[in-house]
Each structure stands twice: as structure tokens, then as C-alpha cells.
GROMACS .gro file of C-alpha atoms in nm:
model
   57
    1MET     CA    1   1.085  -3.604   4.085
    2ARG     CA    2   1.231  -3.843   3.829
    3ILE     CA    3   0.915  -3.849   3.598
    4CYS     CA    4   0.904  -3.481   3.603
    5LEU     CA    5   1.259  -3.466   3.487
    6LEU     CA    6   1.207  -3.743   3.231
    7PHE     CA    7   0.921  -3.553   3.087
    8ALA     CA    8   1.105  -3.244   3.062
    9LEU     CA    9   1.402  -3.403   2.888
   10ALA     CA   10   1.149  -3.586   2.640
   11ALA     CA   11   0.965  -3.273   2.565
   12GLY     CA   12   1.298  -3.075   2.504
   13LEU     CA   13   1.428  -3.356   2.281
   14LEU     CA   14   1.114  -3.359   2.101
   15GLY     CA   15   1.111  -3.004   2.026
   16LEU     CA   16   1.463  -3.009   1.918
   17ALA     CA   17   1.401  -3.312   1.679
   18LEU     CA   18   1.094  -3.119   1.532
   19ARG     CA   19   1.292  -2.792   1.499
   20LEU     CA   20   1.564  -2.999   1.311
   21LEU     CA   21   1.327  -3.200   1.099
   22LEU     CA   22   1.061  -2.979   0.977
   23PRO     CA   23   1.153  -2.677   0.760
   24VAL     CA   24   1.078  -2.322   0.877
   25ILE     CA   25   0.792  -2.183   0.663
   26PRO     CA   26   0.877  -1.830   0.542
   27ALA     CA   27   0.634  -1.532   0.596
   28ASP     CA   28   0.389  -1.485   0.304
   29ALA     CA   29   0.300  -1.145   0.160
   30SER     CA   30  -0.023  -1.120   0.383
   31PHE     CA   31   0.149  -1.169   0.689
   32ARG     CA   32   0.409  -0.908   0.626
   33GLU     CA   33   0.127  -0.668   0.539
   34VAL     CA   34  -0.037  -0.729   0.860
   35VAL     CA   35   0.300  -0.669   1.051
   36ARG     CA   36   0.362  -0.384   0.863
   37TYR     CA   37  -0.009  -0.229   0.910
   38TYR     CA   38   0.030  -0.265   1.299
   39GLY     CA   39   0.379  -0.110   1.300
   40ALA     CA   40   0.580  -0.381   1.452
   41ASP     CA   41   0.862  -0.283   1.210
   42ARG     CA   42   0.880   0.068   1.339
   43PRO     CA   43   1.224   0.202   1.445
   44PRO     CA   44   1.335   0.158   1.817
   45GLY     CA   45   1.220   0.421   2.043
   46GLU     CA   46   0.876   0.482   1.923
   47SER     CA   47   0.601   0.435   2.155
   48GLY     CA   48   0.307   0.199   2.126
   49ASN     CA   49   0.271  -0.133   1.967
   50MET     CA   50  -0.058  -0.099   1.819
   51ARG     CA   51  -0.164   0.177   1.564
   52GLU     CA   52  -0.495   0.219   1.752
   53THR     CA   53  -0.340   0.316   2.089
   54SER     CA   54  -0.039   0.501   1.970
   55ALA     CA   55  -0.017   0.854   1.915
   56PRO     CA   56   0.003   0.984   1.575
   57TYR     CA   57   0.348   1.030   1.387
   0.00000   0.00000   0.00000
């Protein structure tokens, strides 16, 4: 039980340290194009999360 708790604590601290030490990489143009193509930036309320399985709009 203690080993599991220590492991969880160590993993959490390592994650926090990595989050604070490493900079967040901004999304590049090609990633934004893919997100735009698959419709992840659609307004809320529209059905489907993939263009191939959604009804045409």
C-alpha cells in the first residue's frame, strides 16, 4: 500500500515538474488544418465528430 502511494506521489510530482519546466509547444499550421478539416472547431450542438460519419450541412 505504501509503495503504491509513494509511486503515485512520485508520478504526480514528476508530471508537475515536467509541466513547469518544459514549454508548451504551440500548434503549427498543418495541425490546425487537420483540426479544421475534421470539424473539431464546429459550433456546439452540431452532431458528429468526424466529417465522414456526419450528415452534410
